[in-house]
XYZ file of C-alpha atoms in Angstrom:
457
model
C 41.284 122.225 115.496
C 38.166 121.658 117.504
C 36.568 124.514 119.378
C 33.003 125.198 120.266
C 30.986 126.710 117.480
C 30.853 130.315 118.575
C 27.851 130.989 116.354
C 25.826 128.253 118.056
C 22.845 129.467 120.042
C 23.313 126.515 122.363
C 25.370 127.554 125.378
C 26.841 124.957 127.692
C 25.698 125.891 131.177
C 25.540 123.584 134.150
C 22.169 123.385 135.873
C 22.246 121.500 139.165
C 19.331 119.133 139.755
C 19.237 118.212 143.463
C 18.637 114.689 144.714
C 14.980 115.351 145.487
C 14.214 116.269 141.858
C 15.873 113.599 139.699
C 14.947 110.258 141.271
C 18.288 108.479 140.766
C 19.012 106.090 143.614
C 22.343 104.513 144.551
C 20.453 101.204 144.700
C 20.250 101.360 140.876
C 23.981 102.002 140.445
C 26.647 99.312 140.186
C 28.446 98.750 143.505
C 31.752 98.718 141.631
C 31.009 102.071 139.987
C 30.248 103.509 143.423
C 33.583 102.161 144.739
C 35.419 103.952 141.923
C 33.583 107.224 142.556
C 34.175 107.175 146.302
C 37.874 106.312 146.001
C 38.509 109.088 143.482
C 36.662 111.568 145.710
C 38.597 110.412 148.767
C 41.874 110.990 146.893
C 40.841 114.604 146.256
C 39.604 114.272 142.671
C 36.260 115.162 141.132
C 34.403 112.102 139.857
C 31.011 111.661 138.221
C 28.871 109.079 136.502
C 28.284 110.385 133.001
C 26.696 109.677 129.651
C 24.361 106.826 128.848
C 24.111 105.436 132.357
C 22.850 108.760 133.761
C 20.514 109.201 130.790
C 19.066 105.709 131.228
C 18.629 106.162 134.981
C 16.759 109.412 134.334
C 14.523 107.494 131.899
C 13.871 104.753 134.437
C 15.901 102.196 132.482
C 18.593 99.829 133.733
C 22.030 100.735 132.321
C 24.253 97.923 131.085
C 27.444 99.883 131.697
C 28.509 102.619 134.092
C 31.065 105.155 132.867
C 32.975 107.526 135.133
C 34.676 110.819 134.315
C 37.198 112.607 136.517
C 39.821 115.338 136.644
C 42.455 112.708 137.488
C 44.796 111.820 134.624
C 44.982 108.217 133.375
C 48.282 107.732 135.205
C 46.813 109.093 138.457
C 43.825 106.764 138.095
C 46.155 103.808 137.581
C 48.016 104.795 140.736
C 44.816 104.508 142.779
C 43.598 101.151 141.436
C 45.716 98.016 141.272
C 43.052 96.431 139.024
C 43.403 99.197 136.415
C 44.719 98.985 132.875
C 45.171 101.879 130.470
C 43.921 101.439 126.925
C 43.476 103.409 123.728
C 45.478 105.755 121.606
C 42.812 107.953 120.064
C 41.132 108.253 123.485
C 43.309 107.373 126.489
C 41.074 105.556 128.976
C 41.367 103.643 132.222
C 39.576 100.312 132.595
C 39.094 99.221 136.184
C 38.385 95.507 136.229
C 36.069 93.886 138.791
C 35.770 90.291 137.598
C 33.462 90.405 134.580
C 32.491 94.036 135.101
C 34.669 96.820 133.755
C 34.204 100.410 134.912
C 35.527 102.751 132.249
C 37.082 105.946 133.599
C 37.964 108.899 131.368
C 39.701 112.158 132.141
C 37.807 115.412 131.412
C 38.379 116.284 127.733
C 39.398 119.779 126.717
C 39.472 121.824 123.511
C 42.503 121.458 121.292
C 43.508 125.018 120.476
C 41.368 127.428 122.466
C 43.379 129.796 124.605
C 46.901 128.578 123.923
C 48.878 125.486 122.997
C 49.134 123.918 126.463
C 46.591 122.111 128.597
C 46.290 122.790 132.370
C 49.109 120.304 133.061
C 51.481 122.024 130.638
C 51.187 119.388 127.907
C 51.396 120.401 124.257
C 47.848 120.343 122.868
C 49.060 119.872 119.304
C 50.883 116.715 120.347
C 47.887 115.390 122.281
C 45.180 116.185 119.722
C 45.137 115.626 115.967
C 42.584 115.882 113.136
C 42.675 114.856 109.488
C 41.737 116.942 106.439
C 38.037 116.035 106.863
C 37.955 117.335 110.430
C 37.927 113.832 111.911
C 39.649 113.428 115.275
C 42.553 110.994 115.039
C 43.964 111.607 118.495
C 42.177 113.303 121.381
C 44.049 113.317 124.667
C 43.708 117.002 125.521
C 42.479 117.306 129.110
C 40.325 120.118 130.434
C 37.555 121.123 132.834
C 34.157 119.557 133.429
C 32.563 122.377 131.392
C 34.848 121.634 128.429
C 34.202 117.930 128.830
C 30.453 118.510 128.702
C 30.890 120.575 125.560
C 32.810 117.746 123.970
C 30.013 115.226 124.613
C 28.032 114.240 121.547
C 24.344 114.432 122.476
C 22.637 116.727 124.955
C 21.226 113.917 127.079
C 24.744 112.489 127.425
C 26.079 115.670 129.085
C 24.537 114.981 132.488
C 26.856 114.258 135.422
C 25.886 112.448 138.654
C 27.979 113.004 141.786
C 28.096 110.853 144.925
C 29.484 113.862 146.814
C 26.048 115.512 146.941
C 23.898 113.055 144.893
C 23.021 115.858 142.458
C 22.896 115.722 138.654
C 24.482 118.582 136.736
C 22.878 119.062 133.325
C 25.159 121.058 131.002
C 23.254 120.963 127.698
C 19.582 120.907 128.647
C 19.499 117.154 128.320
C 16.440 117.016 130.554
C 14.485 118.938 127.930
C 15.615 116.517 125.198
C 14.468 113.596 127.355
C 11.114 115.196 128.046
C 10.565 115.999 124.350
C 12.078 112.647 123.322
C 14.547 114.155 120.882
C 18.086 113.181 119.940
C 20.046 116.444 119.728
C 23.716 117.019 119.039
C 25.702 119.511 121.089
C 27.207 122.239 118.905
C 27.209 122.500 115.121
C 26.007 119.132 113.704
C 28.202 119.177 110.591
C 31.323 119.926 112.626
C 30.509 117.218 115.143
C 29.821 114.622 112.423
C 33.073 115.489 110.687
C 34.963 115.048 113.960
C 33.547 111.549 114.326
C 31.248 110.232 111.563
C 30.166 107.345 113.804
C 27.999 109.912 115.601
C 25.567 109.571 112.680
C 25.152 105.877 113.504
C 24.830 106.679 117.194
C 22.076 109.209 116.475
C 20.067 106.501 114.715
C 20.794 103.902 117.398
C 19.678 106.198 120.221
C 16.558 107.280 118.355
C 15.472 103.659 117.958
C 16.630 102.447 121.368
C 14.991 105.293 123.296
C 11.934 105.617 121.033
C 12.856 109.183 120.140
C 13.052 111.267 116.989
C 16.199 112.902 115.659
C 15.822 116.679 115.861
C 15.791 118.475 112.511
C 19.144 120.290 112.941
C 20.761 117.011 113.980
C 19.185 115.022 111.138
C 19.638 117.458 108.237
C 23.383 116.930 107.450
C 23.369 113.137 107.759
C 22.654 112.156 104.142
C 25.237 114.546 102.713
C 27.925 113.404 105.170
C 27.162 109.668 105.193
C 30.142 108.999 102.889
C 32.499 110.046 105.711
C 31.880 106.653 107.295
C 34.310 105.420 104.650
C 37.080 107.035 106.708
C 36.321 104.959 109.805
C 38.492 101.871 110.423
C 36.699 98.689 109.354
C 37.322 97.078 112.752
C 35.552 99.915 114.574
C 32.566 99.702 112.229
C 32.224 95.992 112.963
C 31.806 96.801 116.657
C 29.339 99.583 115.836
C 27.208 97.313 113.628
C 26.948 94.805 116.464
C 25.456 97.581 118.606
C 23.112 98.540 115.777
C 21.774 95.120 114.852
C 22.172 93.005 117.994
C 20.373 95.288 120.409
C 16.934 93.709 120.118
C 15.741 96.469 117.749
C 17.695 95.543 114.650
C 14.840 95.726 112.148
C 13.779 99.246 113.168
C 17.443 100.321 113.194
C 18.002 98.917 109.693
C 15.010 100.837 108.353
C 16.164 104.109 109.898
C 19.700 103.631 108.586
C 18.206 103.123 105.138
C 16.065 106.253 105.546
C 19.146 108.387 106.255
C 21.351 106.867 103.540
C 23.707 105.218 106.024
C 23.458 101.648 104.715
C 25.339 102.275 101.464
C 28.674 103.209 103.091
C 28.315 100.204 105.402
C 27.046 97.619 102.881
C 27.617 98.974 99.351
C 26.731 95.602 97.773
C 23.182 96.020 99.066
C 22.562 99.431 97.509
C 20.754 98.305 94.345
C 18.969 95.404 96.067
C 17.080 97.293 98.773
C 15.753 100.278 96.856
C 12.386 98.591 96.514
C 10.664 98.217 99.869
C 8.812 95.134 98.581
C 11.758 93.348 96.975
C 12.535 89.809 98.149
C 15.983 91.003 99.254
C 14.485 93.658 101.516
C 11.864 91.290 102.883
C 14.448 88.592 103.580
C 16.737 90.936 105.519
C 13.820 92.271 107.525
C 12.648 88.748 108.339
C 16.125 87.756 109.577
C 16.426 90.923 111.659
C 12.944 90.349 113.085
C 13.839 86.791 114.056
C 17.114 88.025 115.565
C 15.257 90.659 117.595
C 12.870 88.006 118.908
C 15.733 85.753 119.967
C 17.586 88.564 121.746
C 14.455 89.755 123.525
C 13.809 86.176 124.671
C 17.387 85.825 125.974
C 18.345 83.338 123.258
C 21.783 83.196 121.677
C 22.531 84.867 118.356
C 25.656 85.070 116.234
C 26.788 87.927 113.976
C 27.704 85.275 111.404
C 24.049 84.454 110.724
C 23.167 88.125 110.324
C 26.071 88.865 107.983
C 25.314 85.718 105.981
C 21.778 87.063 105.486
C 22.844 90.591 104.592
C 25.217 89.299 101.913
C 23.228 86.282 100.650
C 21.672 87.876 97.594
C 24.873 89.704 96.536
C 26.520 86.268 96.813
C 23.793 84.581 94.786
C 24.029 87.282 92.124
C 27.818 87.009 91.881
C 27.695 83.207 91.746
C 25.191 83.237 88.884
C 27.302 85.817 87.064
C 30.393 83.605 87.315
C 28.469 80.582 86.002
C 27.155 82.561 83.039
C 30.414 84.297 82.124
C 33.008 81.652 82.957
C 31.075 78.421 82.525
C 31.875 77.331 86.068
C 29.745 74.707 87.768
C 27.551 75.806 90.654
C 29.922 74.505 93.347
C 33.039 76.246 92.020
C 31.150 79.450 91.246
C 29.821 79.615 94.802
C 33.272 79.086 96.304
C 34.812 81.854 94.232
C 31.859 84.201 94.794
C 32.078 83.722 98.572
C 35.671 84.945 98.613
C 34.865 87.936 96.401
C 31.761 89.044 98.330
C 33.442 88.770 101.731
C 36.546 90.572 100.443
C 34.462 93.494 99.168
C 32.591 93.735 102.459
C 35.663 93.666 104.681
C 36.962 96.799 102.989
C 34.124 98.596 104.794
C 33.361 96.442 107.835
C 35.852 93.924 109.142
C 34.382 90.463 109.695
C 36.565 88.341 111.996
C 37.499 84.938 110.607
C 35.596 83.128 113.368
C 32.412 84.622 111.870
C 33.294 84.562 108.159
C 34.016 80.816 108.462
C 30.515 80.211 109.831
C 29.035 82.410 107.097
C 30.676 80.180 104.491
C 29.284 77.060 106.204
C 25.757 78.511 106.148
C 26.058 79.444 102.476
C 27.509 76.082 101.418
C 24.695 74.291 103.221
C 22.179 76.134 101.040
C 23.730 74.270 98.125
C 23.999 70.937 99.956
C 20.578 70.765 101.644
C 18.688 69.999 98.386
C 20.904 66.893 97.929
C 19.224 64.410 100.240
C 19.467 60.957 98.666
C 21.241 57.956 100.127
C 23.225 58.723 103.247
C 23.530 62.429 102.509
C 20.514 63.488 104.549
C 21.775 61.669 107.646
C 25.280 63.059 107.143
C 23.919 66.604 106.875
C 22.083 66.214 110.185
C 25.454 65.707 111.887
C 27.048 68.791 110.279
C 28.187 71.196 113.070
C 26.369 74.101 111.421
C 23.325 72.190 110.201
C 20.962 74.055 112.519
C 22.177 77.468 111.349
C 21.970 76.379 107.711
C 18.474 74.970 108.220
C 17.260 78.115 110.022
C 18.648 80.180 107.156
C 16.828 77.973 104.625
C 13.605 78.285 106.623
C 13.660 82.091 106.419
C 14.442 81.901 102.700
C 11.444 79.608 102.306
C 9.153 82.100 104.055
C 10.183 84.802 101.587
C 10.868 82.928 98.346
C 8.197 80.226 98.611
C 8.055 77.533 95.906
C 10.755 74.860 95.917
C 12.732 76.578 98.683
C 9.729 76.517 101.022
C 9.000 72.884 100.096
C 12.616 71.954 100.826
C 12.558 73.757 104.202
C 9.313 71.992 105.165
C 10.823 68.620 104.215
C 13.824 69.206 106.473
C 11.535 70.341 109.288
C 9.670 67.014 109.123
C 12.818 64.950 108.610
C 14.461 66.275 111.781
C 11.418 65.467 113.889
C 10.777 61.984 112.466
C 12.048 58.706 113.909
C 14.507 56.588 111.965
C 11.836 54.472 110.274
C 9.890 57.514 109.164
C 13.072 59.177 107.896
C 13.857 56.156 105.701
C 10.307 56.192 104.345
C 10.603 59.906 103.543
C 13.798 59.279 101.605
C 12.197 56.359 99.728
C 9.175 58.480 98.811
C 11.450 61.314 97.695
C 13.503 58.956 95.515
C 10.389 57.541 93.871
C 8.905 60.987 93.283
C 12.069 62.488 91.823
C 13.037 59.559 89.646
C 15.606 57.750 91.654
C 19.073 59.252 91.667
C 20.118 55.842 93.001
C 23.834 55.341 93.369
C 25.273 53.453 90.415
C 26.597 49.939 91.188
C 30.341 49.783 91.468
C 32.012 48.155 88.465
C 34.161 45.158 89.269
C 37.552 45.388 87.702
C 38.477 42.438 85.555
C 41.835 40.866 86.329
C 44.276 40.910 83.491
C 45.337 37.500 82.058
C 48.951 38.136 82.970
C 48.129 38.830 86.597
C 45.933 35.719 86.699
C 48.772 33.642 85.279
C 51.215 35.033 87.788
C 48.797 34.164 90.545
C 48.437 30.647 89.312
């Protein structure tokens, strides 16, 4: 079971940084987080802000979330807050709800088997903590001291604790040095920590990009050889992690670093052969979509994971659809429908895609097949499609990368949307003349049979 790597030259020691030396002000802290801290302190418990919020405050950034850690158990926390709900099995946590803001409160974590089989409250550590054969933590509700909790943190800059009792920051893993040198460093033995929770490899990349840091050599070295362990992570959890990776406003840079460390293959195995070449159309298309997504997020515009996943899986879909047409003689429409189900099914074995997003992905893909068909009333009907805009935006990015007929088609739709009704009709007439008609055939009038005519008479 987990214990600190005794051979590590990194000792966990708390260094107190007084208020005058760290620059964190209560004005920058959520009022609700302060309420939680003060109430826990008043009830006789230790309570600290911890992790990313302290790190970001030290960097002069504005945290999105404020997490609290305490020596109170989840049940004791619930007893103090009527607006509290307990969640989680792997990690038992308290969520204290203030309208739209949730303050997450965790109890100090301890080591599973160091110094006996019981935690300070007399609970059986073996019952509270569990690992699988790879060393991955499946259950982790062993409680301990603040020193043990700091040791259990993942990265050094996340083991800093801010107290409202004296307004000091206690730095247990020299996180200040990591911040000053702009390095992402794991606490303890990197291989052991990655085996405990392989998602830490994704977090290392995300923090490096988000904070404009580098991953220290000891922290980076095991990643490629252990990347396959992401296959042990539940697909639902990886969906949430990929949202953090790609919808943070730095998705393109994150994608490139994931590729550098071999972390894309366990997440998107269907992309492996398509993105080996930096200059391939597949790579350029994904980068263009991520770049556009980053721009939208950084300009406070809405984005949907469906568009991103549709882009990531577009060329695997196109390849599978063409394969089905060649091998089974299916028409393009049927081949696309079958390929969509197969591609999404393969992907959801690794990353779950909720139906509300996979349905939109299918709409975007189907529109790529429908948008070239513009004659008659079709063009006007397509403009009213609920997902027309997403399908058009998707086509526009394809046009930027693929050029040729795809770019010409995207430009046509750009003009068609902006034109008035008279101009739209003229565009359709010109298109029909240029492409040879495709006029609808006149309906054949059915001849009445003689018998029916006689009966009528």
